[in-house]
Amino acid sequence: MPLGAEKGQLLIISGPSGSGKGTVTKKLIPCDNFALSVSMTTRAPRPGEIDGVDYIFCDKDEFVSIRDNDGFLEHATFSGNYYGTPISYVDQKISQGQTVVLEIEVVGALQVKDKYPDAILVFLMPPTFEDLRKRLMERGTECEDEIERRTRRAREEMTELSKYDYLVVNDDIEQAMRDIHMVVKAEKMKPHRNQCKIDSFYGNNPDVDI
Ligand code: 5GP
């Protein structure tokens, strides 16, 4: 299902825990025309996380009920917790012509790509696996077991990389941001997203044989 010429677009940012997705997303959102989709999760809030800002925190029953009523654009399990993208916000922002950013893991990202082949899938990766482990340890938000689980999951997610449209290496955050802006700009220039410009080129000239 294409998103349509003058509508907004979906920008999905995935990558292993510690790839810097959160930082990239936070830097993107204040930019013109970007809107962040806030996910629902059954994971417990980390210190400092705010309900409705970082996530909409809920229990399993609530999550399952929304899921079973088709309230999610996509959903997945990660490290024993449920995560999902509420569909209503995304629909609203897309129809307003915004670029909606989804910071989600690989299973959910591929569900979205199935439904919306136009969605832009960006995979963010630290330069080396060692960097990834180091970043996970240094951020200190997870215990040893959880770091182990997330490192294992990172290896699995890397195997899906070829299904993404773009790979951005996050060695330097400013460069990664420039790369992502470049991707979004290039995507906006695709002919099928610019039907109105093509129409206005022809104007009302009845002699033009399209
Ligand atoms: P964390 O627990 O570190 O906040 O998130 C764990 C993983 O779940 C991350 O890879 C994050 O991008 C992903 N995630 C967050 N929200 C969603 C969502 O709505 N759907 C899916 N599929 N993954 C999500």
Coordinates of N, CA and C and ligand atoms in Angstrom, one line a residue:
M1 N 0.9 -1.2 0.0 CA 0.0 0.0 0.0 C 0.9 1.3 0.0
P2 N 1.0 2.0 -1.1 CA 1.8 3.2 -1.1 C 1.2 4.3 -0.2
L3 N 2.1 5.1 0.3 CA 1.6 6.1 1.2 C 0.9 7.3 0.5
G4 N 1.1 7.4 -0.8 CA 0.5 8.5 -1.6 C 1.4 9.7 -1.8
A5 N 1.2 10.4 -2.9 CA 2.1 11.4 -3.3 C 2.3 12.5 -2.4
E6 N 1.3 13.2 -1.9 CA 1.5 14.4 -1.1 C 1.4 14.1 0.4
K7 N 1.3 12.8 0.7 CA 1.2 12.5 2.1 C 2.7 12.5 2.7
G8 N 2.7 12.3 4.0 CA 4.0 12.3 4.7 C 4.7 10.9 4.4
Q9 N 5.8 10.7 5.2 CA 6.4 9.4 5.0 C 6.8 8.8 6.4
L10 N 7.1 7.5 6.3 CA 7.5 6.8 7.5 C 9.0 6.6 7.5
L11 N 9.6 7.0 8.5 CA 11.1 6.8 8.6 C 11.3 5.8 9.8
I12 N 11.8 4.7 9.5 CA 12.0 3.7 10.6 C 13.5 3.6 10.9
I13 N 13.8 3.7 12.2 CA 15.2 3.6 12.6 C 15.4 2.4 13.5
S14 N 16.1 1.4 13.0 CA 16.4 0.2 13.8 C 17.9 0.1 14.1
G15 N 18.2 -0.8 14.9 CA 19.7 -1.0 15.1 C 19.8 -1.6 16.5
P16 N 20.9 -2.3 16.8 CA 21.0 -3.0 18.1 C 21.0 -2.0 19.2
S17 N 20.6 -2.5 20.4 CA 20.7 -1.7 21.6 C 22.1 -1.2 21.7
G18 N 22.3 0.1 21.9 CA 23.6 0.7 22.0 C 24.1 1.3 20.7
S19 N 23.2 1.2 19.7 CA 23.7 1.8 18.4 C 23.5 3.3 18.3
G20 N 22.7 3.8 19.3 CA 22.5 5.3 19.3 C 21.2 5.7 18.7
K21 N 20.3 4.8 18.5 CA 19.0 5.1 17.9 C 18.3 6.2 18.7
G22 N 18.3 6.1 20.0 CA 17.6 7.0 20.9 C 18.1 8.4 20.7
T23 N 19.5 8.5 20.7 CA 20.1 9.9 20.5 C 19.8 10.4 19.2
V24 N 19.9 9.6 18.1 CA 19.6 10.1 16.8 C 18.1 10.6 16.7
T25 N 17.2 9.8 17.2 CA 15.8 10.2 17.2 C 15.5 11.5 17.9
K26 N 16.1 11.6 19.1 CA 15.9 12.9 19.9 C 16.4 14.1 19.1
K27 N 17.5 13.9 18.3 CA 18.0 15.0 17.6 C 17.2 15.3 16.3
L28 N 16.5 14.3 15.8 CA 15.7 14.5 14.6 C 14.4 15.3 14.9
I29 N 13.8 15.0 16.0 CA 12.5 15.4 16.2 C 12.3 17.0 16.2
P30 N 13.2 17.7 16.8 CA 13.0 19.2 16.8 C 13.0 19.7 15.3
C31 N 13.6 18.9 14.4 CA 13.7 19.4 13.0 C 12.3 19.5 12.4
D32 N 12.2 20.5 11.4 CA 11.0 20.7 10.7 C 10.3 19.5 10.2
N33 N 9.0 19.3 10.5 CA 8.2 18.3 9.8 C 8.5 16.9 10.3
F34 N 9.2 16.7 11.3 CA 9.4 15.3 11.9 C 8.5 15.1 13.1
A35 N 7.9 14.0 13.2 CA 7.0 13.7 14.4 C 7.5 12.3 14.9
L36 N 7.6 12.2 16.2 CA 8.0 10.9 16.8 C 6.8 10.1 17.3
S37 N 6.8 8.9 16.8 CA 5.7 8.0 17.3 C 6.2 7.4 18.7
V38 N 5.3 7.6 19.7 CA 5.6 7.1 21.0 C 5.0 5.7 21.1
S39 N 5.8 4.7 21.4 CA 5.4 3.3 21.4 C 4.7 2.9 22.8
M40 N 4.0 1.8 22.7 CA 3.5 1.2 24.0 C 4.4 0.1 24.3
T41 N 4.6 -0.1 25.6 CA 5.4 -1.3 26.0 C 5.0 -1.8 27.4
T42 N 5.2 -3.1 27.6 CA 5.0 -3.7 28.9 C 6.3 -3.7 29.7
R43 N 7.4 -3.2 29.2 CA 8.6 -3.1 30.0 C 8.4 -2.1 31.1
A44 N 9.1 -2.3 32.2 CA 9.0 -1.4 33.3 C 9.8 -0.1 33.0
P45 N 9.4 1.1 33.4 CA 10.1 2.3 33.1 C 11.5 2.3 33.7
R46 N 12.5 2.8 33.0 CA 13.8 3.0 33.6 C 13.8 4.3 34.4
P47 N 14.7 4.4 35.3 CA 14.8 5.7 36.0 C 14.9 6.9 35.0
G48 N 14.0 7.8 35.3 CA 14.0 9.0 34.4 C 13.1 9.0 33.2
E49 N 12.6 7.8 32.9 CA 11.7 7.7 31.8 C 10.3 8.2 32.2
I50 N 9.6 8.9 31.2 CA 8.3 9.5 31.6 C 7.3 8.9 30.7
D51 N 6.2 8.5 31.4 CA 5.0 7.8 30.8 C 4.4 8.8 29.8
G52 N 4.2 8.4 28.5 CA 3.6 9.3 27.5 C 4.7 10.0 26.7
V53 N 5.9 10.1 27.2 CA 7.0 10.8 26.5 C 7.9 9.7 25.9
D54 N 8.5 8.9 26.8 CA 9.5 7.9 26.3 C 8.7 6.7 25.8
Y55 N 7.7 6.3 26.5 CA 6.8 5.2 26.1 C 5.5 5.5 26.7
I56 N 4.5 4.8 26.2 CA 3.2 4.7 27.0 C 3.4 3.3 27.7
F57 N 3.5 3.3 29.0 CA 3.8 2.1 29.7 C 2.4 1.5 30.1
C58 N 2.3 0.1 29.9 CA 1.0 -0.5 30.1 C 1.3 -1.9 30.6
D59 N 0.2 -2.6 31.1 CA 0.4 -4.0 31.5 C 0.0 -4.9 30.3
K60 N 0.3 -6.2 30.5 CA 0.1 -7.1 29.3 C -1.3 -7.2 28.8
D61 N -2.3 -7.2 29.8 CA -3.7 -7.3 29.4 C -4.1 -6.1 28.5
E62 N -3.7 -4.9 28.9 CA -4.0 -3.7 28.0 C -3.4 -3.9 26.7
F63 N -2.1 -4.3 26.6 CA -1.4 -4.4 25.4 C -2.1 -5.4 24.5
V64 N -2.5 -6.6 25.0 CA -3.1 -7.6 24.2 C -4.4 -7.2 23.7
S65 N -5.2 -6.4 24.5 CA -6.5 -6.0 24.1 C -6.4 -5.0 22.9
I66 N -5.4 -4.1 23.0 CA -5.2 -3.1 21.9 C -4.7 -3.9 20.6
R67 N -3.8 -4.8 20.8 CA -3.3 -5.6 19.7 C -4.4 -6.4 19.0
D68 N -5.3 -7.0 19.8 CA -6.4 -7.8 19.3 C -7.4 -7.0 18.6
N69 N -7.5 -5.7 18.9 CA -8.4 -4.8 18.2 C -7.7 -4.0 17.1
D70 N -6.6 -4.6 16.6 CA -5.9 -4.0 15.5 C -5.4 -2.5 15.7
G71 N -5.1 -2.2 17.0 CA -4.7 -0.9 17.3 C -3.2 -0.6 17.1
F72 N -2.5 -1.6 16.7 CA -1.0 -1.4 16.4 C -0.7 -1.5 14.9
L73 N 0.2 -0.6 14.5 CA 0.7 -0.6 13.1 C 1.6 -1.9 13.0
E74 N 2.3 -2.1 14.1 CA 3.2 -3.3 14.2 C 3.4 -3.6 15.7
H75 N 3.9 -4.8 16.0 CA 4.2 -5.1 17.4 C 5.2 -6.2 17.4
A76 N 5.9 -6.3 18.5 CA 6.9 -7.4 18.6 C 7.3 -7.6 20.1
T77 N 8.0 -8.7 20.3 CA 8.5 -9.0 21.6 C 10.0 -8.8 21.6
F78 N 10.4 -8.2 22.7 CA 11.9 -7.9 22.8 C 12.3 -8.2 24.2
S79 N 13.2 -9.1 24.4 CA 13.7 -9.4 25.7 C 12.6 -9.7 26.7
G80 N 11.5 -10.4 26.3 CA 10.4 -10.8 27.2 C 9.4 -9.7 27.4
N81 N 9.5 -8.6 26.8 CA 8.5 -7.5 26.9 C 7.8 -7.2 25.5
Y82 N 6.6 -6.7 25.6 CA 5.9 -6.4 24.4 C 6.1 -4.9 24.0
Y83 N 6.2 -4.7 22.7 CA 6.4 -3.3 22.2 C 5.4 -3.1 21.0
G84 N 4.8 -2.0 20.9 CA 3.9 -1.8 19.7 C 3.8 -0.3 19.3
T85 N 3.5 -0.1 18.1 CA 3.3 1.3 17.6 C 1.8 1.6 17.4
P86 N 1.2 2.5 18.3 CA -0.2 2.8 18.1 C -0.5 3.4 16.7
I87 N -1.5 2.9 16.1 CA -1.7 3.2 14.6 C -2.3 4.6 14.5
S88 N -3.1 5.1 15.5 CA -3.8 6.3 15.3 C -2.9 7.5 15.1
Y89 N -1.9 7.7 15.9 CA -1.0 8.8 15.8 C -0.3 8.8 14.5
V90 N 0.2 7.7 14.1 CA 0.9 7.6 12.8 C 0.0 8.0 11.6
D91 N -1.2 7.5 11.6 CA -2.1 7.8 10.5 C -2.3 9.4 10.5
Q92 N -2.6 9.9 11.6 CA -2.9 11.4 11.7 C -1.7 12.2 11.2
K93 N -0.5 11.9 11.6 CA 0.7 12.7 11.2 C 1.0 12.5 9.8
I94 N 0.9 11.3 9.3 CA 1.1 11.0 7.9 C 0.2 11.8 7.0
S95 N -1.1 11.8 7.4 CA -2.0 12.6 6.6 C -1.8 14.1 6.6
Q96 N -1.1 14.5 7.6 CA -0.7 16.0 7.7 C 0.6 16.3 7.0
G97 N 1.1 15.2 6.3 CA 2.3 15.4 5.5 C 3.6 15.4 6.3
Q98 N 3.6 14.9 7.5 CA 4.8 14.8 8.3 C 5.7 13.6 8.0
T99 N 6.9 13.6 8.4 CA 7.8 12.4 8.4 C 7.7 11.8 9.8
V100 N 7.1 10.7 9.9 CA 6.9 10.1 11.2 C 8.0 9.1 11.5
V101 N 8.7 9.3 12.6 CA 9.9 8.5 13.0 C 9.5 7.4 13.9
L102 N 9.8 6.2 13.5 CA 9.6 5.0 14.4 C 10.9 4.5 14.8
E103 N 11.2 4.4 16.1 CA 12.4 3.8 16.6 C 12.1 2.4 17.1
I104 N 12.2 1.4 16.2 CA 11.7 0.1 16.5 C 12.7 -1.0 16.1
E105 N 12.5 -2.2 16.7 CA 13.4 -3.3 16.4 C 13.0 -3.9 15.0
V106 N 13.8 -4.9 14.6 CA 13.7 -5.4 13.3 C 12.4 -6.1 12.9
V107 N 11.9 -6.9 13.8 CA 10.7 -7.7 13.5 C 9.5 -6.7 13.1
G108 N 9.4 -5.7 14.0 CA 8.3 -4.7 13.7 C 8.6 -3.9 12.5
A109 N 9.8 -3.6 12.2 CA 10.2 -2.8 11.1 C 9.8 -3.5 9.8
L110 N 10.0 -4.8 9.8 CA 9.7 -5.6 8.6 C 8.2 -5.8 8.4
Q111 N 7.5 -5.8 9.5 CA 6.0 -5.8 9.4 C 5.5 -4.5 8.7
V112 N 6.1 -3.4 9.1 CA 5.7 -2.1 8.5 C 6.0 -2.1 7.0
K113 N 7.2 -2.6 6.7 CA 7.6 -2.6 5.3 C 6.7 -3.4 4.4
D114 N 6.1 -4.5 5.0 CA 5.2 -5.3 4.3 C 3.9 -4.5 4.0
K115 N 3.5 -3.7 5.0 CA 2.2 -3.0 4.8 C 2.4 -1.7 4.0
Y116 N 3.6 -1.1 4.2 CA 3.9 0.2 3.5 C 5.2 0.0 2.8
P117 N 5.3 -0.5 1.6 CA 6.6 -0.6 1.0 C 7.4 0.7 0.8
D118 N 6.6 1.8 0.9 CA 7.3 3.1 0.8 C 8.0 3.5 2.0
A119 N 7.8 2.9 3.1 CA 8.5 3.2 4.4 C 10.0 3.2 4.2
I120 N 10.7 4.1 4.8 CA 12.1 4.2 4.6 C 12.8 3.5 5.8
L121 N 13.5 2.4 5.6 CA 14.1 1.6 6.6 C 15.6 1.9 6.8
V122 N 16.0 2.5 7.9 CA 17.4 2.8 8.1 C 17.9 2.0 9.3
F123 N 19.0 1.3 9.0 CA 19.7 0.5 10.1 C 20.9 1.2 10.6
L124 N 20.9 1.5 11.9 CA 22.0 2.2 12.5 C 22.9 1.2 13.2
M125 N 24.2 1.4 13.0 CA 25.1 0.4 13.5 C 26.3 1.1 14.1
P126 N 26.8 0.7 15.2 CA 28.1 1.2 15.7 C 29.2 0.6 14.8
P127 N 30.4 1.2 14.8 CA 31.4 0.8 13.9 C 31.8 -0.7 14.1
T128 N 31.9 -1.1 15.3 CA 32.3 -2.5 15.6 C 31.4 -3.2 16.6
F129 N 31.4 -4.5 16.7 CA 30.7 -5.2 17.7 C 31.2 -4.9 19.1
E130 N 32.5 -4.7 19.2 CA 33.1 -4.3 20.5 C 32.6 -3.0 21.0
D131 N 32.4 -2.0 20.0 CA 31.9 -0.7 20.4 C 30.5 -0.9 21.0
L132 N 29.7 -1.8 20.4 CA 28.3 -2.0 20.8 C 28.3 -2.5 22.3
R133 N 29.1 -3.5 22.5 CA 29.2 -4.0 23.9 C 29.6 -3.0 24.9
K134 N 30.6 -2.2 24.5 CA 31.1 -1.2 25.4 C 30.1 -0.1 25.7
R135 N 29.3 0.3 24.6 CA 28.3 1.3 24.8 C 27.2 0.8 25.8
L136 N 26.8 -0.5 25.6 CA 25.8 -1.1 26.5 C 26.3 -1.1 27.9
M137 N 27.5 -1.4 28.1 CA 28.1 -1.5 29.5 C 28.1 -0.1 30.1
E138 N 28.6 0.8 29.3 CA 28.8 2.2 29.8 C 27.5 2.9 30.1
R139 N 26.4 2.6 29.4 CA 25.2 3.4 29.7 C 24.6 2.9 31.0
G140 N 24.9 1.7 31.5 CA 24.6 1.3 32.8 C 23.1 1.2 33.1
T141 N 22.3 1.0 32.1 CA 20.8 0.9 32.4 C 20.4 -0.5 32.5
E142 N 21.3 -1.5 32.1 CA 20.9 -2.9 32.1 C 21.9 -3.7 33.0
C143 N 21.3 -4.8 33.6 CA 22.2 -5.7 34.4 C 22.9 -6.6 33.4
E144 N 23.9 -7.4 33.9 CA 24.7 -8.3 33.1 C 23.9 -9.2 32.2
D145 N 22.9 -9.8 32.8 CA 22.1 -10.8 32.0 C 21.4 -10.1 30.8
E146 N 20.9 -8.9 31.1 CA 20.1 -8.2 30.1 C 21.1 -7.7 29.0
I147 N 22.3 -7.4 29.4 CA 23.3 -7.0 28.4 C 23.6 -8.2 27.5
E148 N 23.7 -9.4 28.1 CA 24.0 -10.6 27.4 C 22.8 -10.9 26.4
R149 N 21.6 -10.7 26.9 CA 20.4 -11.0 26.0 C 20.4 -10.0 24.8
R150 N 20.7 -8.7 25.1 CA 20.7 -7.7 24.1 C 21.8 -7.9 23.1
T151 N 23.0 -8.4 23.6 CA 24.1 -8.6 22.6 C 23.7 -9.8 21.7
R152 N 23.1 -10.8 22.3 CA 22.6 -11.9 21.4 C 21.6 -11.4 20.4
R153 N 20.7 -10.6 20.8 CA 19.6 -10.1 19.9 C 20.3 -9.2 18.8
A154 N 21.3 -8.5 19.2 CA 22.0 -7.7 18.3 C 22.6 -8.5 17.1
R155 N 23.2 -9.7 17.5 CA 23.7 -10.6 16.4 C 22.6 -11.0 15.5
E156 N 21.4 -11.3 16.1 CA 20.3 -11.8 15.2 C 19.8 -10.6 14.3
E157 N 19.7 -9.4 14.9 CA 19.2 -8.3 14.1 C 20.1 -8.0 12.9
M158 N 21.4 -8.2 13.2 CA 22.4 -7.9 12.1 C 22.2 -8.8 10.9
T159 N 21.6 -10.0 11.1 CA 21.4 -10.9 9.9 C 20.2 -10.4 9.0
E160 N 19.4 -9.4 9.5 CA 18.3 -8.9 8.7 C 18.7 -7.6 8.0
L161 N 19.9 -7.2 8.2 CA 20.4 -5.9 7.7 C 20.1 -5.7 6.2
S162 N 20.2 -6.7 5.4 CA 20.1 -6.6 3.9 C 18.7 -6.2 3.5
K163 N 17.7 -6.4 4.4 CA 16.3 -6.1 4.1 C 16.0 -4.6 4.3
Y164 N 17.0 -3.9 4.8 CA 16.9 -2.4 5.0 C 17.2 -1.6 3.8
D165 N 16.7 -0.4 3.7 CA 17.0 0.4 2.5 C 18.4 1.1 2.7
Y166 N 18.8 1.5 3.9 CA 20.0 2.2 4.1 C 20.7 1.7 5.4
L167 N 22.0 1.8 5.3 CA 22.9 1.5 6.5 C 23.6 2.8 6.9
V168 N 23.5 3.2 8.2 CA 24.2 4.3 8.6 C 25.1 3.9 9.8
V169 N 26.4 4.2 9.7 CA 27.3 3.8 10.7 C 27.4 5.0 11.7
N170 N 27.1 4.7 12.9 CA 27.1 5.8 13.9 C 28.4 5.8 14.7
D171 N 29.4 6.3 14.0 CA 30.7 6.5 14.6 C 30.8 7.9 15.2
D172 N 30.3 8.8 14.4 CA 30.2 10.2 14.8 C 28.8 10.7 14.7
I173 N 28.2 11.1 15.8 CA 26.7 11.4 15.8 C 26.3 12.5 14.8
E174 N 27.2 13.5 14.6 CA 26.8 14.6 13.7 C 26.8 14.1 12.3
Q175 N 27.8 13.2 11.9 CA 27.8 12.6 10.6 C 26.6 11.7 10.4
A176 N 26.3 10.9 11.4 CA 25.1 10.0 11.3 C 23.9 10.9 11.0
M177 N 23.7 12.0 11.7 CA 22.6 12.9 11.5 C 22.5 13.4 10.1
R178 N 23.7 13.8 9.6 CA 23.8 14.3 8.2 C 23.4 13.2 7.2
D179 N 23.8 12.0 7.5 CA 23.5 10.9 6.6 C 22.0 10.7 6.6
I180 N 21.4 10.7 7.7 CA 19.9 10.5 7.8 C 19.1 11.6 7.1
H181 N 19.5 12.8 7.3 CA 18.8 13.9 6.6 C 19.0 13.8 5.1
M182 N 20.1 13.3 4.7 CA 20.4 13.1 3.2 C 19.4 12.0 2.7
V183 N 19.3 11.0 3.4 CA 18.4 9.9 3.0 C 17.0 10.4 2.9
V184 N 16.5 11.2 3.9 CA 15.1 11.7 3.9 C 14.9 12.6 2.7
K185 N 15.9 13.5 2.4 CA 15.8 14.4 1.3 C 15.8 13.7 0.0
A186 N 16.6 12.7 -0.2 CA 16.7 12.0 -1.5 C 15.3 11.2 -1.7
E187 N 14.8 10.6 -0.6 CA 13.5 9.9 -0.7 C 12.4 10.9 -1.1
K188 N 12.5 12.1 -0.7 CA 11.4 13.1 -1.0 C 11.4 13.4 -2.5
M189 N 12.6 13.2 -3.1 CA 12.7 13.5 -4.6 C 12.2 12.4 -5.5
K190 N 11.8 11.3 -4.9 CA 11.3 10.2 -5.8 C 10.1 10.6 -6.6
P191 N 10.0 10.3 -7.9 CA 8.9 10.8 -8.7 C 7.5 10.5 -8.1
H192 N 7.4 9.3 -7.6 CA 6.0 8.9 -7.1 C 5.6 9.7 -5.9
R193 N 6.5 10.4 -5.3 CA 6.1 11.3 -4.1 C 5.9 12.7 -4.6
N194 N 6.0 12.9 -5.9 CA 5.9 14.3 -6.4 C 4.9 14.4 -7.6
Q195 N 3.8 13.7 -7.5 CA 2.9 13.7 -8.6 C 2.3 15.1 -8.8
C196 N 2.2 15.9 -7.8 CA 1.6 17.3 -8.0 C 2.6 18.1 -8.8
K197 N 3.9 17.9 -8.7 CA 4.8 18.7 -9.5 C 4.7 18.3 -10.9
I198 N 4.6 17.0 -11.2 CA 4.5 16.5 -12.5 C 3.2 17.0 -13.2
D199 N 2.1 17.0 -12.4 CA 0.8 17.5 -12.9 C 0.9 19.0 -13.2
S200 N 1.6 19.8 -12.4 CA 1.7 21.2 -12.6 C 2.6 21.5 -13.8
F201 N 3.5 20.6 -14.1 CA 4.3 20.8 -15.3 C 3.5 20.7 -16.6
Y202 N 2.5 19.8 -16.6 CA 1.6 19.7 -17.8 C 0.6 20.8 -17.7
G203 N 0.2 21.2 -16.5 CA -0.8 22.3 -16.4 C -2.1 21.8 -17.0
N204 N -2.9 22.8 -17.6 CA -4.2 22.4 -18.2 C -4.1 22.3 -19.8
N205 N -2.8 22.3 -20.2 CA -2.6 22.3 -21.7 C -3.2 21.0 -22.3
P206 N -4.3 21.2 -23.1 CA -5.0 20.0 -23.7 C -4.1 19.4 -24.8
D207 N -3.1 20.2 -25.3 CA -2.3 19.7 -26.5 C -1.2 18.7 -26.0
V208 N -1.0 18.7 -24.7 CA 0.1 17.8 -24.2 C -0.4 16.4 -24.2
D209 N 0.3 15.5 -24.9 CA 0.0 14.1 -24.9 C 0.8 13.4 -23.8
I210 N 0.1 13.1 -22.7 CA 0.9 12.6 -21.5 C 1.1 11.1 -21.7
Ligands
5GP1 P1 14.2 -0.5 25.0 O1 13.8 -1.5 26.0 O2 15.7 -0.5 25.0 O3 13.6 0.8 25.2 O4 13.8 -1.1 23.6 C1 14.1 -2.4 23.2 C2 13.9 -2.5 21.7 O5 12.5 -2.3 21.3 C3 14.7 -1.4 20.9 O6 15.3 -2.0 19.8 C4 13.6 -0.4 20.5 O7 13.9 0.2 19.3 C5 12.4 -1.4 20.2 N1 11.1 -0.8 20.3 C6 10.7 0.3 20.9 N2 9.4 0.6 20.6 C7 9.0 -0.4 19.8 C8 7.8 -0.6 19.0 O8 6.8 0.1 19.2 N3 7.8 -1.7 18.2 C9 8.8 -2.5 18.0 N4 8.7 -3.5 17.2 N5 10.0 -2.3 18.7 C10 10.1 -1.2 19.5

